Amino acid sequence: LYFSAQGGILFLYHIKDLQYEKKICTDILQPISSLIFSPDYTELLLITDQGKIFAYKPTHSGEAVKLLDTCSSCFLAADFLTPGDKYCVSVTASGEIQVWFLEDGTYVSKLNLSTEVHAT
């Protein structure tokens, strides 16, 4: 079970039977608003509402790597663009949908919905 706490720390609770172990995986030093696994569960996106997306690879147990810094209006959500895990799609509160290449954070395209959006 992965979860985040205030301050940007990603935790792992390894649960087996009635025993559990809590481990700090990484700290990105800013609040995490969403956690999303890639379709093949090899990568975890850590998303902040400040427009930053970090990648964490659970099998490598290293630090999270900053992929994107959109520096745009209120950043609501992001997800992998499937099939595969090479691209990410993000949306801002102003209604801008953006597609990014995750390997190097290259901006690919955008679509403006011309309406304000909200997360529920």
Short mmCIF file of N, CA and C in Angstrom, two decimals:
data_model
loop_
_atom_site.label_atom_id
_atom_site.label_comp_id
_atom_site.label_asym_id
_atom_site.label_seq_id
_atom_site.Cartn_x
_atom_site.Cartn_y
_atom_site.Cartn_z
N LEU A 1 0.85 -1.17 0.00
CA LEU A 1 0.00 0.00 0.00
C LEU A 1 0.90 1.23 0.00
N TYR A 2 0.79 2.07 -1.04
CA TYR A 2 1.52 3.33 -1.10
C TYR A 2 0.58 4.46 -0.72
N PHE A 3 1.10 5.44 0.02
CA PHE A 3 0.31 6.62 0.34
C PHE A 3 1.25 7.77 0.62
N SER A 4 0.70 8.98 0.57
CA SER A 4 1.51 10.16 0.84
C SER A 4 0.94 10.88 2.05
N ALA A 5 1.81 11.65 2.66
CA ALA A 5 1.42 12.44 3.82
C ALA A 5 1.78 13.89 3.54
N GLN A 6 1.40 14.78 4.44
CA GLN A 6 1.73 16.18 4.27
C GLN A 6 3.24 16.33 4.16
N GLY A 7 3.65 17.26 3.34
CA GLY A 7 5.07 17.52 3.20
C GLY A 7 5.73 16.78 2.04
N GLY A 8 5.00 15.91 1.35
CA GLY A 8 5.55 15.27 0.16
C GLY A 8 6.28 13.96 0.38
N ILE A 9 6.02 13.29 1.46
CA ILE A 9 6.68 12.01 1.72
C ILE A 9 5.81 10.87 1.18
N LEU A 10 6.43 9.99 0.41
CA LEU A 10 5.76 8.80 -0.10
C LEU A 10 6.11 7.63 0.81
N PHE A 11 5.08 6.98 1.35
CA PHE A 11 5.25 5.85 2.25
C PHE A 11 4.80 4.56 1.59
N LEU A 12 5.36 3.46 2.04
CA LEU A 12 4.93 2.13 1.64
C LEU A 12 4.61 1.35 2.91
N TYR A 13 3.41 0.80 2.96
CA TYR A 13 3.07 -0.14 4.02
C TYR A 13 3.07 -1.52 3.38
N HIS A 14 4.00 -2.36 3.79
CA HIS A 14 4.05 -3.74 3.32
C HIS A 14 3.26 -4.56 4.34
N ILE A 15 2.14 -5.14 3.91
CA ILE A 15 1.23 -5.85 4.81
C ILE A 15 1.24 -7.33 4.46
N LYS A 16 1.46 -8.15 5.48
CA LYS A 16 1.41 -9.59 5.29
C LYS A 16 0.78 -10.20 6.54
N ASP A 17 -0.32 -10.90 6.34
CA ASP A 17 -1.11 -11.46 7.44
C ASP A 17 -1.47 -10.35 8.41
N LEU A 18 -1.09 -10.47 9.66
CA LEU A 18 -1.39 -9.45 10.67
C LEU A 18 -0.19 -8.55 10.95
N GLN A 19 0.87 -8.69 10.18
CA GLN A 19 2.09 -7.90 10.36
C GLN A 19 2.19 -6.83 9.27
N TYR A 20 2.81 -5.72 9.61
CA TYR A 20 3.05 -4.70 8.60
C TYR A 20 4.38 -4.02 8.88
N GLU A 21 4.93 -3.46 7.82
CA GLU A 21 6.19 -2.71 7.91
C GLU A 21 5.98 -1.40 7.17
N LYS A 22 6.32 -0.28 7.81
CA LYS A 22 6.19 1.04 7.20
C LYS A 22 7.56 1.50 6.74
N LYS A 23 7.63 1.99 5.51
CA LYS A 23 8.90 2.43 4.94
C LYS A 23 8.71 3.77 4.25
N ILE A 24 9.67 4.68 4.43
CA ILE A 24 9.68 5.93 3.67
C ILE A 24 10.38 5.65 2.35
N CYS A 25 9.68 5.91 1.25
CA CYS A 25 10.24 5.63 -0.07
C CYS A 25 11.00 6.83 -0.63
N THR A 26 10.39 8.00 -0.58
CA THR A 26 11.02 9.21 -1.12
C THR A 26 10.33 10.43 -0.53
N ASP A 27 10.97 11.58 -0.65
CA ASP A 27 10.42 12.83 -0.17
C ASP A 27 10.63 13.88 -1.26
N ILE A 28 9.54 14.41 -1.81
CA ILE A 28 9.66 15.40 -2.87
C ILE A 28 9.53 16.83 -2.34
N LEU A 29 9.38 16.99 -1.04
CA LEU A 29 9.39 18.28 -0.35
C LEU A 29 8.24 19.21 -0.72
N GLN A 30 7.16 18.66 -1.25
CA GLN A 30 5.94 19.44 -1.49
C GLN A 30 4.75 18.49 -1.48
N PRO A 31 3.59 18.96 -1.05
CA PRO A 31 2.44 18.08 -0.91
C PRO A 31 2.08 17.34 -2.20
N ILE A 32 1.81 16.05 -2.07
CA ILE A 32 1.42 15.20 -3.18
C ILE A 32 -0.10 15.17 -3.23
N SER A 33 -0.67 15.50 -4.40
CA SER A 33 -2.13 15.50 -4.52
C SER A 33 -2.67 14.20 -5.11
N SER A 34 -1.86 13.49 -5.91
CA SER A 34 -2.31 12.24 -6.52
C SER A 34 -1.15 11.27 -6.71
N LEU A 35 -1.47 9.99 -6.63
CA LEU A 35 -0.53 8.90 -6.94
C LEU A 35 -1.18 8.05 -8.02
N ILE A 36 -0.45 7.79 -9.10
CA ILE A 36 -1.01 7.00 -10.19
C ILE A 36 0.03 6.01 -10.69
N PHE A 37 -0.33 4.72 -10.71
CA PHE A 37 0.56 3.70 -11.25
C PHE A 37 0.44 3.63 -12.76
N SER A 38 1.55 3.31 -13.41
CA SER A 38 1.54 3.06 -14.85
C SER A 38 0.74 1.78 -15.10
N PRO A 39 0.27 1.58 -16.33
CA PRO A 39 -0.53 0.38 -16.62
C PRO A 39 0.19 -0.93 -16.28
N ASP A 40 1.52 -0.96 -16.36
CA ASP A 40 2.26 -2.19 -16.05
C ASP A 40 2.79 -2.19 -14.61
N TYR A 41 2.41 -1.21 -13.81
CA TYR A 41 2.78 -1.09 -12.39
C TYR A 41 4.29 -0.99 -12.14
N THR A 42 5.04 -0.50 -13.11
CA THR A 42 6.49 -0.37 -12.91
C THR A 42 6.89 1.04 -12.50
N GLU A 43 5.97 1.99 -12.66
CA GLU A 43 6.28 3.39 -12.35
C GLU A 43 5.09 4.03 -11.66
N LEU A 44 5.38 4.92 -10.73
CA LEU A 44 4.35 5.62 -9.97
C LEU A 44 4.54 7.11 -10.20
N LEU A 45 3.48 7.78 -10.68
CA LEU A 45 3.52 9.23 -10.82
C LEU A 45 3.10 9.88 -9.52
N LEU A 46 3.88 10.84 -9.06
CA LEU A 46 3.56 11.64 -7.88
C LEU A 46 3.22 13.03 -8.40
N ILE A 47 2.00 13.46 -8.18
CA ILE A 47 1.50 14.69 -8.77
C ILE A 47 1.24 15.72 -7.68
N THR A 48 1.70 16.95 -7.91
CA THR A 48 1.44 18.04 -6.98
C THR A 48 0.46 19.02 -7.61
N ASP A 49 -0.23 19.79 -6.79
CA ASP A 49 -1.15 20.77 -7.35
C ASP A 49 -0.42 22.04 -7.79
N GLN A 50 0.89 22.08 -7.62
CA GLN A 50 1.69 23.21 -8.11
C GLN A 50 2.18 22.98 -9.54
N GLY A 51 1.76 21.89 -10.17
CA GLY A 51 2.13 21.66 -11.56
C GLY A 51 3.38 20.84 -11.76
N LYS A 52 3.78 20.09 -10.76
CA LYS A 52 4.96 19.24 -10.90
C LYS A 52 4.55 17.76 -10.89
N ILE A 53 5.24 16.98 -11.71
CA ILE A 53 5.02 15.54 -11.75
C ILE A 53 6.36 14.86 -11.56
N PHE A 54 6.40 13.93 -10.62
CA PHE A 54 7.60 13.16 -10.32
C PHE A 54 7.34 11.70 -10.65
N ALA A 55 8.38 10.97 -11.02
CA ALA A 55 8.28 9.53 -11.27
C ALA A 55 9.05 8.79 -10.20
N TYR A 56 8.46 7.73 -9.69
CA TYR A 56 9.11 6.88 -8.70
C TYR A 56 8.98 5.44 -9.19
N LYS A 57 10.10 4.73 -9.24
CA LYS A 57 10.09 3.33 -9.67
C LYS A 57 10.27 2.45 -8.44
N PRO A 58 9.18 1.81 -7.98
CA PRO A 58 9.22 1.01 -6.75
C PRO A 58 10.30 -0.07 -6.74
N THR A 59 10.59 -0.67 -7.87
CA THR A 59 11.58 -1.75 -7.89
C THR A 59 13.01 -1.23 -7.78
N HIS A 60 13.22 0.06 -8.02
CA HIS A 60 14.57 0.63 -7.93
C HIS A 60 14.85 1.28 -6.57
N SER A 61 13.82 1.54 -5.80
CA SER A 61 13.94 2.11 -4.45
C SER A 61 14.85 3.33 -4.38
N GLY A 62 14.83 4.15 -5.40
CA GLY A 62 15.64 5.36 -5.40
C GLY A 62 14.79 6.58 -5.14
N GLU A 63 15.35 7.73 -5.43
CA GLU A 63 14.62 8.98 -5.27
C GLU A 63 13.65 9.17 -6.42
N ALA A 64 12.62 9.96 -6.18
CA ALA A 64 11.70 10.34 -7.24
C ALA A 64 12.40 11.34 -8.15
N VAL A 65 12.12 11.24 -9.43
CA VAL A 65 12.73 12.11 -10.43
C VAL A 65 11.67 13.07 -10.96
N LYS A 66 11.99 14.39 -10.95
CA LYS A 66 11.02 15.35 -11.46
C LYS A 66 10.96 15.22 -12.98
N LEU A 67 9.76 14.96 -13.50
CA LEU A 67 9.56 14.82 -14.94
C LEU A 67 9.08 16.11 -15.56
N LEU A 68 8.10 16.74 -14.91
CA LEU A 68 7.47 17.91 -15.47
C LEU A 68 7.32 19.00 -14.43
N ASP A 69 7.39 20.23 -14.90
CA ASP A 69 7.08 21.39 -14.08
C ASP A 69 6.29 22.33 -14.96
N THR A 70 4.97 22.16 -14.96
CA THR A 70 4.13 22.89 -15.91
C THR A 70 4.01 24.37 -15.58
N CYS A 71 4.19 24.73 -14.31
CA CYS A 71 4.12 26.14 -13.91
C CYS A 71 2.90 26.84 -14.50
N SER A 72 1.79 26.15 -14.54
CA SER A 72 0.58 26.72 -15.13
C SER A 72 -0.46 26.96 -14.07
N SER A 73 -1.66 27.28 -14.52
CA SER A 73 -2.74 27.50 -13.57
C SER A 73 -2.96 26.24 -12.74
N CYS A 74 -3.81 26.34 -11.77
CA CYS A 74 -4.00 25.25 -10.81
C CYS A 74 -4.05 23.89 -11.49
N PHE A 75 -3.10 23.07 -11.18
CA PHE A 75 -2.93 21.75 -11.77
C PHE A 75 -3.83 20.77 -11.04
N LEU A 76 -4.75 20.13 -11.75
CA LEU A 76 -5.72 19.25 -11.10
C LEU A 76 -5.32 17.79 -11.09
N ALA A 77 -4.92 17.26 -12.24
CA ALA A 77 -4.69 15.81 -12.30
C ALA A 77 -3.82 15.47 -13.50
N ALA A 78 -3.30 14.24 -13.45
CA ALA A 78 -2.51 13.70 -14.56
C ALA A 78 -2.68 12.19 -14.56
N ASP A 79 -2.40 11.59 -15.69
CA ASP A 79 -2.47 10.14 -15.80
C ASP A 79 -1.63 9.71 -16.99
N PHE A 80 -1.31 8.43 -17.02
CA PHE A 80 -0.61 7.87 -18.17
C PHE A 80 -1.56 7.84 -19.35
N LEU A 81 -1.04 8.13 -20.53
CA LEU A 81 -1.81 8.03 -21.75
C LEU A 81 -1.55 6.65 -22.32
N THR A 82 -2.55 5.80 -22.30
CA THR A 82 -2.37 4.40 -22.69
C THR A 82 -2.76 4.20 -24.14
N PRO A 83 -2.27 3.18 -24.81
CA PRO A 83 -1.51 2.06 -24.23
C PRO A 83 -0.05 2.48 -23.98
N GLY A 84 0.57 1.77 -23.08
CA GLY A 84 1.97 2.04 -22.74
C GLY A 84 2.10 3.03 -21.61
N ASP A 85 3.33 3.47 -21.39
CA ASP A 85 3.61 4.42 -20.31
C ASP A 85 4.64 5.45 -20.74
N LYS A 86 4.61 5.83 -22.01
CA LYS A 86 5.57 6.80 -22.54
C LYS A 86 5.05 8.23 -22.47
N TYR A 87 3.73 8.39 -22.40
CA TYR A 87 3.13 9.72 -22.42
C TYR A 87 2.24 9.92 -21.20
N CYS A 88 2.11 11.20 -20.85
CA CYS A 88 1.28 11.61 -19.71
C CYS A 88 0.32 12.68 -20.22
N VAL A 89 -0.89 12.68 -19.69
CA VAL A 89 -1.85 13.73 -19.99
C VAL A 89 -2.18 14.44 -18.67
N SER A 90 -2.23 15.76 -18.71
CA SER A 90 -2.53 16.54 -17.51
C SER A 90 -3.64 17.53 -17.82
N VAL A 91 -4.30 18.00 -16.76
CA VAL A 91 -5.36 18.99 -16.92
C VAL A 91 -5.22 20.04 -15.83
N THR A 92 -5.50 21.29 -16.19
CA THR A 92 -5.44 22.39 -15.25
C THR A 92 -6.85 22.89 -14.96
N ALA A 93 -7.00 23.68 -13.91
CA ALA A 93 -8.31 24.21 -13.53
C ALA A 93 -8.88 25.12 -14.62
N SER A 94 -8.03 25.72 -15.42
CA SER A 94 -8.50 26.61 -16.50
C SER A 94 -9.02 25.82 -17.70
N GLY A 95 -8.88 24.48 -17.69
CA GLY A 95 -9.41 23.66 -18.76
C GLY A 95 -8.41 23.32 -19.85
N GLU A 96 -7.14 23.46 -19.58
CA GLU A 96 -6.12 23.12 -20.57
C GLU A 96 -5.66 21.68 -20.37
N ILE A 97 -5.79 20.87 -21.41
CA ILE A 97 -5.33 19.49 -21.38
C ILE A 97 -4.00 19.46 -22.12
N GLN A 98 -2.97 18.85 -21.51
CA GLN A 98 -1.63 18.82 -22.07
C GLN A 98 -1.12 17.39 -22.16
N VAL A 99 -0.37 17.10 -23.20
CA VAL A 99 0.25 15.79 -23.37
C VAL A 99 1.76 15.98 -23.31
N TRP A 100 2.43 15.10 -22.55
CA TRP A 100 3.87 15.19 -22.31
C TRP A 100 4.53 13.85 -22.61
N PHE A 101 5.76 13.90 -23.11
CA PHE A 101 6.59 12.72 -23.28
C PHE A 101 7.33 12.52 -21.97
N LEU A 102 7.11 11.41 -21.28
CA LEU A 102 7.63 11.23 -19.92
C LEU A 102 9.14 11.00 -19.84
N GLU A 103 9.74 10.50 -20.89
CA GLU A 103 11.17 10.21 -20.82
C GLU A 103 11.99 11.45 -20.51
N ASP A 104 11.63 12.59 -21.11
CA ASP A 104 12.41 13.81 -20.88
C ASP A 104 11.55 15.02 -20.56
N GLY A 105 10.23 14.84 -20.40
CA GLY A 105 9.34 15.94 -20.05
C GLY A 105 9.00 16.86 -21.21
N THR A 106 9.24 16.41 -22.44
CA THR A 106 8.96 17.22 -23.61
C THR A 106 7.45 17.42 -23.78
N TYR A 107 7.07 18.66 -23.99
CA TYR A 107 5.68 19.02 -24.24
C TYR A 107 5.32 18.56 -25.65
N VAL A 108 4.20 17.83 -25.81
CA VAL A 108 3.81 17.29 -27.12
C VAL A 108 2.67 18.11 -27.72
N SER A 109 1.59 18.30 -26.97
CA SER A 109 0.46 19.06 -27.51
C SER A 109 -0.46 19.51 -26.38
N LYS A 110 -1.42 20.36 -26.74
CA LYS A 110 -2.41 20.81 -25.77
C LYS A 110 -3.74 21.05 -26.45
N LEU A 111 -4.78 21.03 -25.63
CA LEU A 111 -6.13 21.30 -26.08
C LEU A 111 -6.78 22.16 -25.00
N ASN A 112 -7.30 23.31 -25.39
CA ASN A 112 -7.97 24.17 -24.43
C ASN A 112 -9.47 23.94 -24.53
N LEU A 113 -10.09 23.53 -23.41
CA LEU A 113 -11.52 23.26 -23.38
C LEU A 113 -12.35 24.53 -23.29
N SER A 114 -11.70 25.66 -23.04
CA SER A 114 -12.37 26.96 -22.92
C SER A 114 -13.45 26.98 -21.84
N THR A 115 -13.20 26.20 -20.78
CA THR A 115 -14.11 26.20 -19.64
C THR A 115 -13.32 25.77 -18.41
N GLU A 116 -13.74 26.27 -17.27
CA GLU A 116 -13.11 25.90 -16.02
C GLU A 116 -13.50 24.47 -15.65
N VAL A 117 -12.56 23.68 -15.14
CA VAL A 117 -12.85 22.30 -14.75
C VAL A 117 -12.57 22.10 -13.27
N HIS A 118 -13.18 21.07 -12.69
CA HIS A 118 -13.03 20.76 -11.27
C HIS A 118 -12.81 19.28 -11.10
N ALA A 119 -12.07 18.91 -10.07
CA ALA A 119 -11.87 17.50 -9.74
C ALA A 119 -12.89 17.09 -8.69
N THR A 120 -13.42 15.88 -8.82
CA THR A 120 -14.37 15.38 -7.82
C THR A 120 -13.91 14.05 -7.29
#
